[in-house]
Amino acid sequence: MQRRLLLLGLGAFATRAAHALYDPKPLALIEPALGSWIGTLTYRDYQKPERMVTLSTSMTASLTAPDELALHYVFDDGPGKTVYSYERMRFDLAGQQVIWQFGISKSKLETYKITASAVQDGRSTVAFEQRQEADTDHYLFELSKRSWTLTKHEVSGGAGSDGPAARVLRSKYEFSRREA
């Protein structure tokens, strides 16, 4: 009787397909991002736009799909104040888009157009943007095995507006790989 149960159990286990064995490998563009990073976030203060603020930041990146990063940030926002952020970035190279989901409690999904991307000598670069009326948000994502940089510039005015375009640095993440 025990032998029958054992054989039945083994037979049921043997018939299950091994689904995960055939998943595609990670996108070469984002594969170096995986792991733990330490660095800073520097951003333009919304209350005093002429002032830049820098926060010590740590970040962990993992994959949720071959072309999608899950990012967990921890910001040191002053004595006794820690801020957390959770994001997902999907790099759809065929569709020339970055689909970026911000936050959990107030989730927001944004789609950006990829304007350039390259993987060369172990370094990945992706430029992407989003237009909103007369303004454009430009991002430059640069990644290697040792460094991670994500820079955002806001461009206002220019074509279709009354004045020349103004390019302003809004934020910049700069990370180096956290050593084990």
mmCIF file with all atom_site columns, C-alpha atoms in Angstrom:
data_model
loop_
_atom_site.group_PDB
_atom_site.id
_atom_site.type_symbol
_atom_site.label_atom_id
_atom_site.label_alt_id
_atom_site.label_comp_id
_atom_site.label_asym_id
_atom_site.label_entity_id
_atom_site.label_seq_id
_atom_site.pdbx_PDB_ins_code
_atom_site.Cartn_x
_atom_site.Cartn_y
_atom_site.Cartn_z
_atom_site.occupancy
_atom_site.B_iso_or_equiv
_atom_site.pdbx_formal_charge
_atom_site.auth_seq_id
_atom_site.auth_comp_id
_atom_site.auth_asym_id
_atom_site.auth_atom_id
_atom_site.pdbx_PDB_model_num
ATOM 1   C CA . MET A 1 1   ? 0.000  0.000  0.000   1.00 0.00 ? 1   MET A CA 1
ATOM 2   C CA . GLN A 1 2   ? 2.768  2.418  0.920   1.00 0.00 ? 2   GLN A CA 1
ATOM 3   C CA . ARG A 1 3   ? 4.615  1.497  -2.234  1.00 0.00 ? 3   ARG A CA 1
ATOM 4   C CA . ARG A 1 4   ? 1.522  2.322  -4.353  1.00 0.00 ? 4   ARG A CA 1
ATOM 5   C CA . LEU A 1 5   ? 1.156  5.703  -2.659  1.00 0.00 ? 5   LEU A CA 1
ATOM 6   C CA . LEU A 1 6   ? 4.831  6.437  -3.195  1.00 0.00 ? 6   LEU A CA 1
ATOM 7   C CA . LEU A 1 7   ? 4.629  5.486  -6.880  1.00 0.00 ? 7   LEU A CA 1
ATOM 8   C CA . LEU A 1 8   ? 1.431  7.497  -7.305  1.00 0.00 ? 8   LEU A CA 1
ATOM 9   C CA . GLY A 1 9   ? 3.074  10.528 -5.694  1.00 0.00 ? 9   GLY A CA 1
ATOM 10  C CA . LEU A 1 10  ? 6.204  10.201 -7.818  1.00 0.00 ? 10  LEU A CA 1
ATOM 11  C CA . GLY A 1 11  ? 4.102  9.759  -10.951 1.00 0.00 ? 11  GLY A CA 1
ATOM 12  C CA . ALA A 1 12  ? 2.141  12.929 -10.219 1.00 0.00 ? 12  ALA A CA 1
ATOM 13  C CA . PHE A 1 13  ? 5.365  14.855 -9.601  1.00 0.00 ? 13  PHE A CA 1
ATOM 14  C CA . ALA A 1 14  ? 7.001  13.519 -12.783 1.00 0.00 ? 14  ALA A CA 1
ATOM 15  C CA . THR A 1 15  ? 4.102  14.664 -14.982 1.00 0.00 ? 15  THR A CA 1
ATOM 16  C CA . ARG A 1 16  ? 4.389  18.327 -13.927 1.00 0.00 ? 16  ARG A CA 1
ATOM 17  C CA . ALA A 1 17  ? 6.039  20.431 -16.598 1.00 0.00 ? 17  ALA A CA 1
ATOM 18  C CA . ALA A 1 18  ? 9.187  22.337 -15.671 1.00 0.00 ? 18  ALA A CA 1
ATOM 19  C CA . HIS A 1 19  ? 7.971  25.745 -16.866 1.00 0.00 ? 19  HIS A CA 1
ATOM 20  C CA . ALA A 1 20  ? 10.782 27.910 -15.533 1.00 0.00 ? 20  ALA A CA 1
ATOM 21  C CA . LEU A 1 21  ? 13.501 25.988 -17.332 1.00 0.00 ? 21  LEU A CA 1
ATOM 22  C CA . TYR A 1 22  ? 12.803 27.685 -20.652 1.00 0.00 ? 22  TYR A CA 1
ATOM 23  C CA . ASP A 1 23  ? 12.423 31.331 -19.660 1.00 0.00 ? 23  ASP A CA 1
ATOM 24  C CA . PRO A 1 24  ? 14.537 33.758 -21.711 1.00 0.00 ? 24  PRO A CA 1
ATOM 25  C CA . LYS A 1 25  ? 17.756 35.212 -20.365 1.00 0.00 ? 25  LYS A CA 1
ATOM 26  C CA . PRO A 1 26  ? 17.762 38.792 -19.029 1.00 0.00 ? 26  PRO A CA 1
ATOM 27  C CA . LEU A 1 27  ? 17.988 41.681 -21.459 1.00 0.00 ? 27  LEU A CA 1
ATOM 28  C CA . ALA A 1 28  ? 21.706 42.490 -21.902 1.00 0.00 ? 28  ALA A CA 1
ATOM 29  C CA . LEU A 1 29  ? 20.901 46.184 -21.502 1.00 0.00 ? 29  LEU A CA 1
ATOM 30  C CA . ILE A 1 30  ? 19.734 45.790 -17.881 1.00 0.00 ? 30  ILE A CA 1
ATOM 31  C CA . GLU A 1 31  ? 21.504 42.641 -16.689 1.00 0.00 ? 31  GLU A CA 1
ATOM 32  C CA . PRO A 1 32  ? 24.363 44.597 -14.998 1.00 0.00 ? 32  PRO A CA 1
ATOM 33  C CA . ALA A 1 33  ? 21.769 46.401 -12.830 1.00 0.00 ? 33  ALA A CA 1
ATOM 34  C CA . LEU A 1 34  ? 21.048 43.364 -10.675 1.00 0.00 ? 34  LEU A CA 1
ATOM 35  C CA . GLY A 1 35  ? 22.231 43.566 -7.084  1.00 0.00 ? 35  GLY A CA 1
ATOM 36  C CA . SER A 1 36  ? 22.766 46.109 -4.317  1.00 0.00 ? 36  SER A CA 1
ATOM 37  C CA . TRP A 1 37  ? 23.909 49.689 -4.904  1.00 0.00 ? 37  TRP A CA 1
ATOM 38  C CA . ILE A 1 38  ? 24.922 52.601 -2.677  1.00 0.00 ? 38  ILE A CA 1
ATOM 39  C CA . GLY A 1 39  ? 25.089 56.286 -3.567  1.00 0.00 ? 39  GLY A CA 1
ATOM 40  C CA . THR A 1 40  ? 23.075 59.481 -3.668  1.00 0.00 ? 40  THR A CA 1
ATOM 41  C CA . LEU A 1 41  ? 20.008 61.143 -5.066  1.00 0.00 ? 41  LEU A CA 1
ATOM 42  C CA . THR A 1 42  ? 20.504 64.821 -5.869  1.00 0.00 ? 42  THR A CA 1
ATOM 43  C CA . TYR A 1 43  ? 17.379 66.760 -6.788  1.00 0.00 ? 43  TYR A CA 1
ATOM 44  C CA . ARG A 1 44  ? 16.184 70.320 -7.286  1.00 0.00 ? 44  ARG A CA 1
ATOM 45  C CA . ASP A 1 45  ? 14.199 71.511 -4.276  1.00 0.00 ? 45  ASP A CA 1
ATOM 46  C CA . TYR A 1 46  ? 10.583 72.164 -5.293  1.00 0.00 ? 46  TYR A CA 1
ATOM 47  C CA . GLN A 1 47  ? 10.219 74.900 -2.630  1.00 0.00 ? 47  GLN A CA 1
ATOM 48  C CA . LYS A 1 48  ? 13.457 76.709 -3.579  1.00 0.00 ? 48  LYS A CA 1
ATOM 49  C CA . PRO A 1 49  ? 14.231 75.796 -7.220  1.00 0.00 ? 49  PRO A CA 1
ATOM 50  C CA . GLU A 1 50  ? 17.719 77.321 -7.094  1.00 0.00 ? 50  GLU A CA 1
ATOM 51  C CA . ARG A 1 51  ? 18.701 74.871 -4.318  1.00 0.00 ? 51  ARG A CA 1
ATOM 52  C CA . MET A 1 52  ? 19.887 71.287 -4.880  1.00 0.00 ? 52  MET A CA 1
ATOM 53  C CA . VAL A 1 53  ? 19.361 68.637 -2.157  1.00 0.00 ? 53  VAL A CA 1
ATOM 54  C CA . THR A 1 54  ? 21.453 65.459 -1.838  1.00 0.00 ? 54  THR A CA 1
ATOM 55  C CA . LEU A 1 55  ? 20.293 62.351 0.047   1.00 0.00 ? 55  LEU A CA 1
ATOM 56  C CA . SER A 1 56  ? 22.316 59.242 0.864   1.00 0.00 ? 56  SER A CA 1
ATOM 57  C CA . THR A 1 57  ? 20.534 56.417 -0.915  1.00 0.00 ? 57  THR A CA 1
ATOM 58  C CA . SER A 1 58  ? 20.763 52.661 -1.224  1.00 0.00 ? 58  SER A CA 1
ATOM 59  C CA . MET A 1 59  ? 19.009 50.668 -3.919  1.00 0.00 ? 59  MET A CA 1
ATOM 60  C CA . THR A 1 60  ? 18.458 47.012 -4.741  1.00 0.00 ? 60  THR A CA 1
ATOM 61  C CA . ALA A 1 61  ? 17.586 45.898 -8.267  1.00 0.00 ? 61  ALA A CA 1
ATOM 62  C CA . SER A 1 62  ? 16.125 42.545 -9.286  1.00 0.00 ? 62  SER A CA 1
ATOM 63  C CA . LEU A 1 63  ? 14.271 41.174 -12.295 1.00 0.00 ? 63  LEU A CA 1
ATOM 64  C CA . THR A 1 64  ? 10.527 40.591 -12.506 1.00 0.00 ? 64  THR A CA 1
ATOM 65  C CA . ALA A 1 65  ? 10.823 39.623 -16.190 1.00 0.00 ? 65  ALA A CA 1
ATOM 66  C CA . PRO A 1 66  ? 13.729 39.464 -18.677 1.00 0.00 ? 66  PRO A CA 1
ATOM 67  C CA . ASP A 1 67  ? 13.127 43.117 -19.626 1.00 0.00 ? 67  ASP A CA 1
ATOM 68  C CA . GLU A 1 68  ? 11.834 44.520 -16.312 1.00 0.00 ? 68  GLU A CA 1
ATOM 69  C CA . LEU A 1 69  ? 13.654 45.758 -13.207 1.00 0.00 ? 69  LEU A CA 1
ATOM 70  C CA . ALA A 1 70  ? 12.146 45.904 -9.733  1.00 0.00 ? 70  ALA A CA 1
ATOM 71  C CA . LEU A 1 71  ? 13.825 48.713 -7.771  1.00 0.00 ? 71  LEU A CA 1
ATOM 72  C CA . HIS A 1 72  ? 13.730 49.211 -4.008  1.00 0.00 ? 72  HIS A CA 1
ATOM 73  C CA . TYR A 1 73  ? 15.172 52.523 -2.748  1.00 0.00 ? 73  TYR A CA 1
ATOM 74  C CA . VAL A 1 74  ? 15.992 53.542 0.828   1.00 0.00 ? 74  VAL A CA 1
ATOM 75  C CA . PHE A 1 75  ? 16.627 57.285 1.277   1.00 0.00 ? 75  PHE A CA 1
ATOM 76  C CA . ASP A 1 76  ? 18.248 58.848 4.359   1.00 0.00 ? 76  ASP A CA 1
ATOM 77  C CA . ASP A 1 77  ? 16.160 62.025 4.622   1.00 0.00 ? 77  ASP A CA 1
ATOM 78  C CA . GLY A 1 78  ? 17.776 63.470 7.747   1.00 0.00 ? 78  GLY A CA 1
ATOM 79  C CA . PRO A 1 79  ? 18.056 62.507 11.411  1.00 0.00 ? 79  PRO A CA 1
ATOM 80  C CA . GLY A 1 80  ? 15.634 59.686 12.171  1.00 0.00 ? 80  GLY A CA 1
ATOM 81  C CA . LYS A 1 81  ? 13.829 59.966 8.823   1.00 0.00 ? 81  LYS A CA 1
ATOM 82  C CA . THR A 1 82  ? 14.017 57.118 6.317   1.00 0.00 ? 82  THR A CA 1
ATOM 83  C CA . VAL A 1 83  ? 11.984 57.136 3.107   1.00 0.00 ? 83  VAL A CA 1
ATOM 84  C CA . TYR A 1 84  ? 11.264 54.053 0.978   1.00 0.00 ? 84  TYR A CA 1
ATOM 85  C CA . SER A 1 85  ? 10.341 53.803 -2.683  1.00 0.00 ? 85  SER A CA 1
ATOM 86  C CA . TYR A 1 86  ? 9.368  50.867 -4.891  1.00 0.00 ? 86  TYR A CA 1
ATOM 87  C CA . GLU A 1 87  ? 9.462  51.071 -8.684  1.00 0.00 ? 87  GLU A CA 1
ATOM 88  C CA . ARG A 1 88  ? 9.382  48.902 -11.780 1.00 0.00 ? 88  ARG A CA 1
ATOM 89  C CA . MET A 1 89  ? 11.014 49.793 -15.083 1.00 0.00 ? 89  MET A CA 1
ATOM 90  C CA . ARG A 1 90  ? 10.233 47.773 -18.192 1.00 0.00 ? 90  ARG A CA 1
ATOM 91  C CA . PHE A 1 91  ? 12.510 48.281 -21.204 1.00 0.00 ? 91  PHE A CA 1
ATOM 92  C CA . ASP A 1 92  ? 10.458 47.422 -24.302 1.00 0.00 ? 92  ASP A CA 1
ATOM 93  C CA . LEU A 1 93  ? 13.121 47.722 -26.991 1.00 0.00 ? 93  LEU A CA 1
ATOM 94  C CA . ALA A 1 94  ? 10.868 46.431 -29.789 1.00 0.00 ? 94  ALA A CA 1
ATOM 95  C CA . GLY A 1 95  ? 8.236  49.061 -28.957 1.00 0.00 ? 95  GLY A CA 1
ATOM 96  C CA . GLN A 1 96  ? 10.907 51.695 -28.173 1.00 0.00 ? 96  GLN A CA 1
ATOM 97  C CA . GLN A 1 97  ? 9.368  52.400 -24.750 1.00 0.00 ? 97  GLN A CA 1
ATOM 98  C CA . VAL A 1 98  ? 10.247 52.494 -21.076 1.00 0.00 ? 98  VAL A CA 1
ATOM 99  C CA . ILE A 1 99  ? 7.194  51.719 -18.941 1.00 0.00 ? 99  ILE A CA 1
ATOM 100 C CA . TRP A 1 100 ? 7.836  52.995 -15.429 1.00 0.00 ? 100 TRP A CA 1
ATOM 101 C CA . GLN A 1 101 ? 5.624  52.249 -12.435 1.00 0.00 ? 101 GLN A CA 1
ATOM 102 C CA . PHE A 1 102 ? 6.186  54.366 -9.318  1.00 0.00 ? 102 PHE A CA 1
ATOM 103 C CA . GLY A 1 103 ? 5.068  53.654 -5.775  1.00 0.00 ? 103 GLY A CA 1
ATOM 104 C CA . ILE A 1 104 ? 2.674  51.317 -4.046  1.00 0.00 ? 104 ILE A CA 1
ATOM 105 C CA . SER A 1 105 ? 0.335  53.454 -1.938  1.00 0.00 ? 105 SER A CA 1
ATOM 106 C CA . LYS A 1 106 ? -0.124 55.987 -4.758  1.00 0.00 ? 106 LYS A CA 1
ATOM 107 C CA . SER A 1 107 ? 0.851  53.954 -7.790  1.00 0.00 ? 107 SER A CA 1
ATOM 108 C CA . LYS A 1 108 ? 1.556  55.816 -11.021 1.00 0.00 ? 108 LYS A CA 1
ATOM 109 C CA . LEU A 1 109 ? 2.375  54.381 -14.445 1.00 0.00 ? 109 LEU A CA 1
ATOM 110 C CA . GLU A 1 110 ? 4.247  56.455 -17.045 1.00 0.00 ? 110 GLU A CA 1
ATOM 111 C CA . THR A 1 111 ? 5.340  55.560 -20.577 1.00 0.00 ? 111 THR A CA 1
ATOM 112 C CA . TYR A 1 112 ? 8.431  57.125 -22.160 1.00 0.00 ? 112 TYR A CA 1
ATOM 113 C CA . LYS A 1 113 ? 9.787  56.984 -25.705 1.00 0.00 ? 113 LYS A CA 1
ATOM 114 C CA . ILE A 1 114 ? 13.285 55.523 -26.082 1.00 0.00 ? 114 ILE A CA 1
ATOM 115 C CA . THR A 1 115 ? 15.323 57.934 -28.209 1.00 0.00 ? 115 THR A CA 1
ATOM 116 C CA . ALA A 1 116 ? 18.621 56.005 -28.083 1.00 0.00 ? 116 ALA A CA 1
ATOM 117 C CA . SER A 1 117 ? 19.987 52.797 -26.582 1.00 0.00 ? 117 SER A CA 1
ATOM 118 C CA . ALA A 1 118 ? 23.294 50.979 -26.765 1.00 0.00 ? 118 ALA A CA 1
ATOM 119 C CA . VAL A 1 119 ? 25.307 48.240 -25.117 1.00 0.00 ? 119 VAL A CA 1
ATOM 120 C CA . GLN A 1 120 ? 29.022 48.613 -25.764 1.00 0.00 ? 120 GLN A CA 1
ATOM 121 C CA . ASP A 1 121 ? 32.145 47.517 -23.872 1.00 0.00 ? 121 ASP A CA 1
ATOM 122 C CA . GLY A 1 122 ? 30.113 46.422 -20.831 1.00 0.00 ? 122 GLY A CA 1
ATOM 123 C CA . ARG A 1 123 ? 28.281 49.747 -20.597 1.00 0.00 ? 123 ARG A CA 1
ATOM 124 C CA . SER A 1 124 ? 24.553 50.226 -21.236 1.00 0.00 ? 124 SER A CA 1
ATOM 125 C CA . THR A 1 125 ? 23.023 53.574 -22.141 1.00 0.00 ? 125 THR A CA 1
ATOM 126 C CA . VAL A 1 126 ? 19.341 54.371 -22.636 1.00 0.00 ? 126 VAL A CA 1
ATOM 127 C CA . ALA A 1 127 ? 17.963 57.830 -23.393 1.00 0.00 ? 127 ALA A CA 1
ATOM 128 C CA . PHE A 1 128 ? 14.201 58.236 -23.072 1.00 0.00 ? 128 PHE A CA 1
ATOM 129 C CA . GLU A 1 129 ? 11.709 61.076 -22.862 1.00 0.00 ? 129 GLU A CA 1
ATOM 130 C CA . GLN A 1 130 ? 8.110  62.063 -22.343 1.00 0.00 ? 130 GLN A CA 1
ATOM 131 C CA . ARG A 1 131 ? 6.435  65.177 -23.766 1.00 0.00 ? 131 ARG A CA 1
ATOM 132 C CA . GLN A 1 132 ? 3.677  67.002 -21.919 1.00 0.00 ? 132 GLN A CA 1
ATOM 133 C CA . GLU A 1 133 ? 2.343  70.017 -23.822 1.00 0.00 ? 133 GLU A CA 1
ATOM 134 C CA . ALA A 1 134 ? 5.324  72.402 -24.275 1.00 0.00 ? 134 ALA A CA 1
ATOM 135 C CA . ASP A 1 135 ? 7.551  70.572 -21.755 1.00 0.00 ? 135 ASP A CA 1
ATOM 136 C CA . THR A 1 136 ? 9.659  67.431 -22.106 1.00 0.00 ? 136 THR A CA 1
ATOM 137 C CA . ASP A 1 137 ? 11.226 65.216 -19.439 1.00 0.00 ? 137 ASP A CA 1
ATOM 138 C CA . HIS A 1 138 ? 14.548 63.782 -20.664 1.00 0.00 ? 138 HIS A CA 1
ATOM 139 C CA . TYR A 1 139 ? 16.197 60.834 -18.903 1.00 0.00 ? 139 TYR A CA 1
ATOM 140 C CA . LEU A 1 140 ? 19.624 59.329 -19.421 1.00 0.00 ? 140 LEU A CA 1
ATOM 141 C CA . PHE A 1 141 ? 20.239 55.906 -17.845 1.00 0.00 ? 141 PHE A CA 1
ATOM 142 C CA . GLU A 1 142 ? 23.886 54.777 -17.796 1.00 0.00 ? 142 GLU A CA 1
ATOM 143 C CA . LEU A 1 143 ? 24.880 51.420 -16.370 1.00 0.00 ? 143 LEU A CA 1
ATOM 144 C CA . SER A 1 144 ? 27.988 49.282 -16.013 1.00 0.00 ? 144 SER A CA 1
ATOM 145 C CA . LYS A 1 145 ? 29.013 46.504 -13.627 1.00 0.00 ? 145 LYS A CA 1
ATOM 146 C CA . ARG A 1 146 ? 30.331 49.119 -11.166 1.00 0.00 ? 146 ARG A CA 1
ATOM 147 C CA . SER A 1 147 ? 28.214 52.259 -11.714 1.00 0.00 ? 147 SER A CA 1
ATOM 148 C CA . TRP A 1 148 ? 24.573 53.271 -12.175 1.00 0.00 ? 148 TRP A CA 1
ATOM 149 C CA . THR A 1 149 ? 23.457 56.792 -13.115 1.00 0.00 ? 149 THR A CA 1
ATOM 150 C CA . LEU A 1 150 ? 19.955 58.043 -13.907 1.00 0.00 ? 150 LEU A CA 1
ATOM 151 C CA . THR A 1 151 ? 19.706 61.736 -14.792 1.00 0.00 ? 151 THR A CA 1
ATOM 152 C CA . LYS A 1 152 ? 16.519 63.718 -15.413 1.00 0.00 ? 152 LYS A CA 1
ATOM 153 C CA . HIS A 1 153 ? 16.417 67.061 -17.220 1.00 0.00 ? 153 HIS A CA 1
ATOM 154 C CA . GLU A 1 154 ? 13.252 69.095 -17.714 1.00 0.00 ? 154 GLU A CA 1
ATOM 155 C CA . VAL A 1 155 ? 13.052 71.071 -20.929 1.00 0.00 ? 155 VAL A CA 1
ATOM 156 C CA . SER A 1 156 ? 10.410 73.769 -21.062 1.00 0.00 ? 156 SER A CA 1
ATOM 157 C CA . GLY A 1 157 ? 9.513  76.065 -23.939 1.00 0.00 ? 157 GLY A CA 1
ATOM 158 C CA . GLY A 1 158 ? 11.213 75.839 -27.289 1.00 0.00 ? 158 GLY A CA 1
ATOM 159 C CA . ALA A 1 159 ? 9.288  74.832 -30.414 1.00 0.00 ? 159 ALA A CA 1
ATOM 160 C CA . GLY A 1 160 ? 5.654  75.900 -30.203 1.00 0.00 ? 160 GLY A CA 1
ATOM 161 C CA . SER A 1 161 ? 6.204  78.246 -27.253 1.00 0.00 ? 161 SER A CA 1
ATOM 162 C CA . ASP A 1 162 ? 6.879  81.943 -26.854 1.00 0.00 ? 162 ASP A CA 1
ATOM 163 C CA . GLY A 1 163 ? 10.531 81.670 -25.820 1.00 0.00 ? 163 GLY A CA 1
ATOM 164 C CA . PRO A 1 164 ? 13.699 79.624 -26.141 1.00 0.00 ? 164 PRO A CA 1
ATOM 165 C CA . ALA A 1 165 ? 13.920 76.192 -24.563 1.00 0.00 ? 165 ALA A CA 1
ATOM 166 C CA . ALA A 1 166 ? 15.198 76.064 -20.983 1.00 0.00 ? 166 ALA A CA 1
ATOM 167 C CA . ARG A 1 167 ? 16.984 72.865 -19.888 1.00 0.00 ? 167 ARG A CA 1
ATOM 168 C CA . VAL A 1 168 ? 17.076 72.289 -16.124 1.00 0.00 ? 168 VAL A CA 1
ATOM 169 C CA . LEU A 1 169 ? 18.607 69.419 -14.150 1.00 0.00 ? 169 LEU A CA 1
ATOM 170 C CA . ARG A 1 170 ? 15.761 68.023 -12.029 1.00 0.00 ? 170 ARG A CA 1
ATOM 171 C CA . SER A 1 171 ? 17.382 64.957 -10.423 1.00 0.00 ? 171 SER A CA 1
ATOM 172 C CA . LYS A 1 172 ? 20.311 62.585 -10.601 1.00 0.00 ? 172 LYS A CA 1
ATOM 173 C CA . TYR A 1 173 ? 20.843 59.167 -9.033  1.00 0.00 ? 173 TYR A CA 1
ATOM 174 C CA . GLU A 1 174 ? 24.502 58.127 -8.775  1.00 0.00 ? 174 GLU A CA 1
ATOM 175 C CA . PHE A 1 175 ? 25.323 54.662 -7.454  1.00 0.00 ? 175 PHE A CA 1
ATOM 176 C CA . SER A 1 176 ? 28.279 52.351 -7.168  1.00 0.00 ? 176 SER A CA 1
ATOM 177 C CA . ARG A 1 177 ? 27.991 48.643 -6.562  1.00 0.00 ? 177 ARG A CA 1
ATOM 178 C CA . ARG A 1 178 ? 27.785 47.750 -2.889  1.00 0.00 ? 178 ARG A CA 1
ATOM 179 C CA . GLU A 1 179 ? 30.659 45.432 -2.042  1.00 0.00 ? 179 GLU A CA 1
ATOM 180 C CA . ALA A 1 180 ? 29.749 42.234 -0.189  1.00 0.00 ? 180 ALA A CA 1
#
